Amino acid sequence: MTTPKKKLSSARLTQPTNAFVEEFTASVQFDQRMYQQDIEGSIAHATMLASVDVLSEQECEQIIEGLNTIRTEIDNDEFEWSIAQEDVHMNIEARLIALIGEVGKKLHTGRSRNDQVATDVRLYLRDMIDPIKSELFRLQESLLMVAEREADTILPGFTHLQTAQPVTFGHHMMAWYEMLVRDAERLEDCEKRVNSLPLGAAALAGTTFPIDRELTAKLLGFERICLNSLDAVSDRDFAIEFNSFASILMMHLSRFSEELIIWSSAQFDFVDLGDAFCTGSSIMPQKKNPDVPELIRGKTSRVYGNMFNLLTLMKNQPLAYNKDNQEDKEPLFDTIDTLLGSLRVYADMMAAITVKPENMRNAALRGYATATDLADYLVRKGVAFRDAHEVVGLSVAYGIKHNKDLSELTLEELQAFSDQISDDVFEVLTLDGSVAARDHLGGTAPNQVRSAIRYAHSQREQD
Ligand code: ARG
């Protein structure tokens, strides 16, 4: 197979490009992953040109046939990518001309690489949003499954990483689920703005040909059309917006990972991540390291880095297109890859997680987690909250001194701190009583967890 070595865009230049400059300015090494979208965009463009009689039907057919052949060549790894042809667009166009001759030279009528690349990136991102959505959905599914299974399982809830009040493991899982629901909403919202057609803006000012942008949009499945040609070729907000959705999602996964790392330590020993998601140490035989959550925490910084990369890329650019924009692809692609991998591994890891209810219960018993319940109990008996707070503080101090949880103190011991305490106090001092009592919308009671899960399922069916 031969592709002309002559550059398609260099007639004005009398000297050849410096060999290293050619390599330095090329993007084909990384933008070739958009070949499907580039071909799809070109087919739509040619079809539209034929519909307005800029191309004849026969020319259009030849072009489409040539582009389809090229697609097959690339699919089959038979395409010779060339740095001399700079990017994915020119590689394909040069090959088209080599394949079908003179007619191939007409494809670029009324178009520029500036609107072409903006279209390709949007199409590519749009295509990747679907697999991202399904991995996110799968992770949510895993969380719902664990939440359901562990709706009654009790662990200490923390503030300041100090035991605060008992919560149910199901409730804890549903907290992460809620965050992922917001992430999915952000992705949906961002998708609306990704799905807008730049093609037709040409280099920056539009074209003198009677193009039909509505038709191109329809052929490519774009819901909107970029309404200003200058903005169309230079806008990369959509990529920044996607990256910001990704940053927030990774931040959530990173926080979640932090908990899994703490919980799987020997000191906590609340969960088992499953051998398939951990590795051993080359020197310490006893180790089972939570590599996956650690790596997710680490990869979050890559996505943040890409975010700053894209924002900084845009901040000094005057209208319209500038070559700087070629640098948008690697951070965007890296974010897409990182996100897809992270979601995938997380969905699988959460589906395989097992919990250790005994250890969690013992930890909750050790931390005076039902102290607030005792205070609330006293308030219900007519004691003012501040006074109740003090009574409980003294009871806890006594418990610490005698190495007993509040529920292990005798009625007499408790009554020494307040004569309002009677034997019904033990119902509120147990862990199960404590969580069951928080029985309102958004509370930790197993009852409420189950209803939150039911609601989540009903919302998912609607989507
Ligand atoms: N490879 C370029 C990019 O990624 C395509 C657009 C080039 N346009 C130009 N006028 N040099 O942005």
PDB file of N, CA, C and O and ligand atoms in Angstrom, residues 25 27 30-31 34 86-89 112-114 117 236 321-329, ligand 1:
ATOM      1  N   THR A  25       5.803  18.239  15.824  1.00  0.00           N
ATOM      2  CA  THR A  25       4.473  18.832  15.632  1.00  0.00           C
ATOM      3  C   THR A  25       3.407  17.798  15.276  1.00  0.00           C
ATOM      4  O   THR A  25       2.224  18.122  15.242  1.00  0.00           O
ATOM      5  N   SER A  27       0.797  14.658  15.500  1.00  0.00           N
ATOM      6  CA  SER A  27      -0.068  14.129  16.573  1.00  0.00           C
ATOM      7  C   SER A  27      -0.582  12.731  16.237  1.00  0.00           C
ATOM      8  O   SER A  27      -1.323  12.133  17.010  1.00  0.00           O
ATOM      9  N   PHE A  30      -0.830   9.778  18.690  1.00  0.00           N
ATOM     10  CA  PHE A  30      -1.916   9.617  19.676  1.00  0.00           C
ATOM     11  C   PHE A  30      -3.315   9.905  19.135  1.00  0.00           C
ATOM     12  O   PHE A  30      -4.289   9.428  19.690  1.00  0.00           O
ATOM     13  N   ASP A  31      -3.429  10.677  18.024  1.00  0.00           N
ATOM     14  CA  ASP A  31      -4.814  10.943  17.591  1.00  0.00           C
ATOM     15  C   ASP A  31      -5.353   9.870  16.650  1.00  0.00           C
ATOM     16  O   ASP A  31      -6.521   9.891  16.280  1.00  0.00           O
ATOM     17  N   MET A  34      -8.679   8.090  17.035  1.00  0.00           N
ATOM     18  CA  MET A  34      -9.977   8.649  16.634  1.00  0.00           C
ATOM     19  C   MET A  34     -10.321   8.311  15.175  1.00  0.00           C
ATOM     20  O   MET A  34     -11.163   8.985  14.572  1.00  0.00           O
ATOM     21  N   GLU A  86       1.447  14.011   9.477  1.00  0.00           N
ATOM     22  CA  GLU A  86       1.126  14.774  10.697  1.00  0.00           C
ATOM     23  C   GLU A  86       0.060  14.193  11.628  1.00  0.00           C
ATOM     24  O   GLU A  86       0.322  13.935  12.785  1.00  0.00           O
ATOM     25  N   ASP A  87      -1.181  14.081  11.136  1.00  0.00           N
ATOM     26  CA  ASP A  87      -2.224  13.658  12.079  1.00  0.00           C
ATOM     27  C   ASP A  87      -3.174  12.639  11.445  1.00  0.00           C
ATOM     28  O   ASP A  87      -3.043  12.296  10.269  1.00  0.00           O
ATOM     29  N   VAL A  88      -4.129  12.201  12.220  1.00  0.00           N
ATOM     30  CA  VAL A  88      -5.069  11.188  11.746  1.00  0.00           C
ATOM     31  C   VAL A  88      -5.834  11.677  10.518  1.00  0.00           C
ATOM     32  O   VAL A  88      -6.059  10.926   9.562  1.00  0.00           O
ATOM     33  N   HIS A  89      -6.171  12.977  10.527  1.00  0.00           N
ATOM     34  CA  HIS A  89      -6.979  13.524   9.424  1.00  0.00           C
ATOM     35  C   HIS A  89      -6.245  13.449   8.096  1.00  0.00           C
ATOM     36  O   HIS A  89      -6.774  13.015   7.087  1.00  0.00           O
ATOM     37  N   SER A 112     -12.294  22.388   7.261  1.00  0.00           N
ATOM     38  CA  SER A 112     -10.917  22.634   7.673  1.00  0.00           C
ATOM     39  C   SER A 112     -10.577  21.570   8.708  1.00  0.00           C
ATOM     40  O   SER A 112     -11.474  20.972   9.306  1.00  0.00           O
ATOM     41  N   ARG A 113      -9.290  21.358   8.927  1.00  0.00           N
ATOM     42  CA  ARG A 113      -8.962  20.427  10.005  1.00  0.00           C
ATOM     43  C   ARG A 113      -9.415  20.974  11.358  1.00  0.00           C
ATOM     44  O   ARG A 113      -9.576  20.229  12.312  1.00  0.00           O
ATOM     45  N   ASN A 114      -9.604  22.306  11.399  1.00  0.00           N
ATOM     46  CA  ASN A 114      -9.995  22.895  12.685  1.00  0.00           C
ATOM     47  C   ASN A 114     -11.387  22.440  13.130  1.00  0.00           C
ATOM     48  O   ASN A 114     -11.594  22.077  14.288  1.00  0.00           O
ATOM     49  N   VAL A 117     -11.207  18.376  13.528  1.00  0.00           N
ATOM     50  CA  VAL A 117     -10.667  17.803  14.768  1.00  0.00           C
ATOM     51  C   VAL A 117     -11.625  18.037  15.930  1.00  0.00           C
ATOM     52  O   VAL A 117     -11.837  17.166  16.778  1.00  0.00           O
ATOM     53  N   ARG A 236     -13.064  24.107  23.949  1.00  0.00           N
ATOM     54  CA  ARG A 236     -12.732  22.808  24.540  1.00  0.00           C
ATOM     55  C   ARG A 236     -13.377  22.677  25.921  1.00  0.00           C
ATOM     56  O   ARG A 236     -13.005  21.840  26.725  1.00  0.00           O
ATOM     57  N   TYR A 321      -8.891  28.906  16.508  1.00  0.00           N
ATOM     58  CA  TYR A 321      -8.046  27.725  16.714  1.00  0.00           C
ATOM     59  C   TYR A 321      -6.577  28.112  16.850  1.00  0.00           C
ATOM     60  O   TYR A 321      -6.072  28.971  16.144  1.00  0.00           O
ATOM     61  N   ASN A 322      -5.895  27.473  17.748  1.00  0.00           N
ATOM     62  CA  ASN A 322      -4.430  27.572  17.851  1.00  0.00           C
ATOM     63  C   ASN A 322      -3.895  26.161  17.982  1.00  0.00           C
ATOM     64  O   ASN A 322      -4.571  25.276  18.514  1.00  0.00           O
ATOM     65  N   LYS A 323      -2.678  25.999  17.532  1.00  0.00           N
ATOM     66  CA  LYS A 323      -2.084  24.649  17.544  1.00  0.00           C
ATOM     67  C   LYS A 323      -1.983  24.087  18.964  1.00  0.00           C
ATOM     68  O   LYS A 323      -1.920  22.867  19.163  1.00  0.00           O
ATOM     69  N   ASP A 324      -1.983  24.990  19.946  1.00  0.00           N
ATOM     70  CA  ASP A 324      -1.984  24.520  21.344  1.00  0.00           C
ATOM     71  C   ASP A 324      -3.023  23.410  21.539  1.00  0.00           C
ATOM     72  O   ASP A 324      -2.824  22.477  22.315  1.00  0.00           O
ATOM     73  N   ASN A 325      -4.148  23.577  20.839  1.00  0.00           N
ATOM     74  CA  ASN A 325      -5.275  22.664  21.039  1.00  0.00           C
ATOM     75  C   ASN A 325      -4.946  21.207  20.762  1.00  0.00           C
ATOM     76  O   ASN A 325      -5.653  20.315  21.228  1.00  0.00           O
ATOM     77  N   GLN A 326      -3.900  21.001  19.984  1.00  0.00           N
ATOM     78  CA  GLN A 326      -3.508  19.619  19.714  1.00  0.00           C
ATOM     79  C   GLN A 326      -3.162  18.893  21.025  1.00  0.00           C
ATOM     80  O   GLN A 326      -3.244  17.674  21.116  1.00  0.00           O
ATOM     81  N   GLU A 327      -2.779  19.689  22.026  1.00  0.00           N
ATOM     82  CA  GLU A 327      -2.399  19.119  23.328  1.00  0.00           C
ATOM     83  C   GLU A 327      -3.613  18.721  24.179  1.00  0.00           C
ATOM     84  O   GLU A 327      -3.467  18.333  25.325  1.00  0.00           O
ATOM     85  N   ASP A 328      -4.806  18.893  23.650  1.00  0.00           N
ATOM     86  CA  ASP A 328      -5.989  18.525  24.455  1.00  0.00           C
ATOM     87  C   ASP A 328      -6.183  17.009  24.515  1.00  0.00           C
ATOM     88  O   ASP A 328      -6.802  16.493  25.439  1.00  0.00           O
ATOM     89  N   LYS A 329      -5.641  16.305  23.511  1.00  0.00           N
ATOM     90  CA  LYS A 329      -6.015  14.898  23.361  1.00  0.00           C
ATOM     91  C   LYS A 329      -5.418  13.977  24.415  1.00  0.00           C
ATOM     92  O   LYS A 329      -6.131  13.176  25.013  1.00  0.00           O
TER      93      LYS A 329
HETATM   94  N1  ARG B   1      -3.768  17.786  14.623  1.00  0.00           N
HETATM   95  C1  ARG B   1      -4.439  19.015  14.815  1.00  0.00           C
HETATM   96  C2  ARG B   1      -5.049  19.072  16.223  1.00  0.00           C
HETATM   97  O1  ARG B   1      -5.051  18.080  16.852  1.00  0.00           O
HETATM   98  C3  ARG B   1      -5.527  19.170  13.802  1.00  0.00           C
HETATM   99  C4  ARG B   1      -5.895  20.584  13.483  1.00  0.00           C
HETATM  100  C5  ARG B   1      -4.756  21.259  12.821  1.00  0.00           C
HETATM  101  N2  ARG B   1      -5.159  22.519  12.275  1.00  0.00           N
HETATM  102  C6  ARG B   1      -4.265  23.382  11.842  1.00  0.00           C
HETATM  103  N3  ARG B   1      -4.713  24.486  11.365  1.00  0.00           N
HETATM  104  N4  ARG B   1      -2.983  23.171  11.945  1.00  0.00           N
HETATM  105  O2  ARG B   1      -5.499  20.073  16.692  1.00  0.00           O
END
